[in-house]
């Protein structure tokens, strides 16, 4: 009799564990990424899926081919299927209000990933890097390389700017971070921008397209007469690696080489750009380890599923205009990861030793 009771008790102890496992494994997290066409989004999606599955979640990962209508449709399907949490990197941060209103009505929590979703009360949390700092890294890099602190207006440095997509809220933070660093030198005449294109609207690059950036750089080369034997161009402040790639392609096409190419900034440490750094064709890139970001998002999902508050470290920077702009509720609780400046001098410690790339991939 004692043996039977013991077996029954053991069975009762197993049942909750089984149900708990089933509950965890049946919890689906929807992950919406903008596109597979850029290396970084492939890596973001893969890292997110890996970490969420390690934590016991089912992952509904979708890529939207940089098509807003496709992303909206994919998110609608996630809501219909009953995904418990949505992690969304928006193509256009202002385009998702209507579909996310449906998520809010169903009490589905939304985490805005890397790019901030605008004008939506459905956004509970934001996970990203310190995007303004990314821009300041690029600006300060050029201050050092161009010796702007010791330079005078008698020998100004010449710079052109390339920003990102207007639909990406982060693009403004990147540009403003760099421009705020360089503006005092522009005001003193220590830095000149021969094209006169110094506003975000003038230098924005639709969809962060390498081809668009290359075309614009080619037009600047033609209109300004830049070239190794032409007008001096000291630097191009490009907000990310896809725009930097287009810029470098245009400069190489104009006969610049590693010996005379202007300083070119970037961001993301995309494989072609790291190779260009090693060839001396790109000066730096800001590394944002998306593996770290994925881990932080999994922590947010876990906290949400347990009814707890996720870890955050910023409540005053990112306003998504979902309420009165001065209302504190418009500021989304965020976790900001730290970016790292990467050059040909430290790429091994940052990218190889960390396991982000293999040395063989850079050959």
PDB file of N, CA and C in Angstrom, residues 13 22 51 72 76 85 144 169 209 226 234 252 267 297-298 300-301 317 333 349 357:
ATOM      1  N   UNK A  13       3.812  14.534  -8.717  1.00  0.00           N
ATOM      2  CA  UNK A  13       4.924  15.481  -8.782  1.00  0.00           C
ATOM      3  C   UNK A  13       5.401  15.658 -10.216  1.00  0.00           C
ATOM      4  N   UNK A  22       5.363  21.783 -21.128  1.00  0.00           N
ATOM      5  CA  UNK A  22       4.506  21.999 -22.294  1.00  0.00           C
ATOM      6  C   UNK A  22       4.122  23.459 -22.420  1.00  0.00           C
ATOM      7  N   UNK A  51      18.761  32.028 -29.141  1.00  0.00           N
ATOM      8  CA  UNK A  51      18.672  32.319 -27.707  1.00  0.00           C
ATOM      9  C   UNK A  51      17.274  32.046 -27.153  1.00  0.00           C
ATOM     10  N   UNK A  72       3.608  44.119 -42.105  1.00  0.00           N
ATOM     11  CA  UNK A  72       2.305  44.262 -41.443  1.00  0.00           C
ATOM     12  C   UNK A  72       1.528  42.957 -41.524  1.00  0.00           C
ATOM     13  N   UNK A  76       0.325  40.606 -38.433  1.00  0.00           N
ATOM     14  CA  UNK A  76      -1.097  40.243 -38.276  1.00  0.00           C
ATOM     15  C   UNK A  76      -1.246  38.740 -38.091  1.00  0.00           C
ATOM     16  N   UNK A  85       4.383  37.109 -27.265  1.00  0.00           N
ATOM     17  CA  UNK A  85       5.196  38.325 -27.253  1.00  0.00           C
ATOM     18  C   UNK A  85       5.669  38.563 -28.684  1.00  0.00           C
ATOM     19  N   UNK A 144      39.911  63.090 -34.220  1.00  0.00           N
ATOM     20  CA  UNK A 144      41.281  62.634 -33.943  1.00  0.00           C
ATOM     21  C   UNK A 144      42.084  62.457 -35.229  1.00  0.00           C
ATOM     22  N   UNK A 169      14.037  55.358 -37.221  1.00  0.00           N
ATOM     23  CA  UNK A 169      14.207  56.367 -36.179  1.00  0.00           C
ATOM     24  C   UNK A 169      15.654  56.475 -35.703  1.00  0.00           C
ATOM     25  N   UNK A 209      20.584  51.988 -48.660  1.00  0.00           N
ATOM     26  CA  UNK A 209      21.026  51.271 -49.849  1.00  0.00           C
ATOM     27  C   UNK A 209      22.463  51.611 -50.238  1.00  0.00           C
ATOM     28  N   UNK A 226      36.102  65.981 -56.871  1.00  0.00           N
ATOM     29  CA  UNK A 226      36.953  65.220 -55.964  1.00  0.00           C
ATOM     30  C   UNK A 226      37.759  64.177 -56.735  1.00  0.00           C
ATOM     31  N   UNK A 234      38.853  64.944 -47.445  1.00  0.00           N
ATOM     32  CA  UNK A 234      39.557  64.322 -46.331  1.00  0.00           C
ATOM     33  C   UNK A 234      38.788  63.186 -45.676  1.00  0.00           C
ATOM     34  N   UNK A 252      36.782  54.220 -55.040  1.00  0.00           N
ATOM     35  CA  UNK A 252      37.701  53.337 -55.765  1.00  0.00           C
ATOM     36  C   UNK A 252      37.494  53.499 -57.276  1.00  0.00           C
ATOM     37  N   UNK A 267      29.433  51.413 -39.573  1.00  0.00           N
ATOM     38  CA  UNK A 267      28.793  50.829 -38.395  1.00  0.00           C
ATOM     39  C   UNK A 267      28.244  49.456 -38.765  1.00  0.00           C
ATOM     40  N   UNK A 297      17.135  40.675 -25.008  1.00  0.00           N
ATOM     41  CA  UNK A 297      15.728  40.525 -25.406  1.00  0.00           C
ATOM     42  C   UNK A 297      15.124  39.265 -24.803  1.00  0.00           C
ATOM     43  N   UNK A 298      15.886  38.177 -24.785  1.00  0.00           N
ATOM     44  CA  UNK A 298      15.392  36.940 -24.160  1.00  0.00           C
ATOM     45  C   UNK A 298      15.099  37.188 -22.682  1.00  0.00           C
ATOM     46  N   UNK A 300      14.167  40.003 -21.422  1.00  0.00           N
ATOM     47  CA  UNK A 300      12.920  40.777 -21.396  1.00  0.00           C
ATOM     48  C   UNK A 300      11.709  39.857 -21.560  1.00  0.00           C
ATOM     49  N   UNK A 301      11.794  38.937 -22.525  1.00  0.00           N
ATOM     50  CA  UNK A 301      10.687  38.004 -22.772  1.00  0.00           C
ATOM     51  C   UNK A 301      10.434  37.165 -21.530  1.00  0.00           C
ATOM     52  N   UNK A 317      15.351  58.696 -22.961  1.00  0.00           N
ATOM     53  CA  UNK A 317      15.940  59.027 -24.270  1.00  0.00           C
ATOM     54  C   UNK A 317      14.977  58.823 -25.426  1.00  0.00           C
ATOM     55  N   UNK A 333      10.561  52.475 -21.882  1.00  0.00           N
ATOM     56  CA  UNK A 333      11.602  51.857 -21.055  1.00  0.00           C
ATOM     57  C   UNK A 333      12.537  51.034 -21.938  1.00  0.00           C
ATOM     58  N   UNK A 349      40.783  41.279 -31.592  1.00  0.00           N
ATOM     59  CA  UNK A 349      40.262  41.146 -30.229  1.00  0.00           C
ATOM     60  C   UNK A 349      38.753  41.341 -30.189  1.00  0.00           C
ATOM     61  N   UNK A 357      33.418  36.422 -35.870  1.00  0.00           N
ATOM     62  CA  UNK A 357      33.882  35.937 -37.159  1.00  0.00           C
ATOM     63  C   UNK A 357      35.033  34.967 -36.963  1.00  0.00           C
TER      64      UNK A 357
END
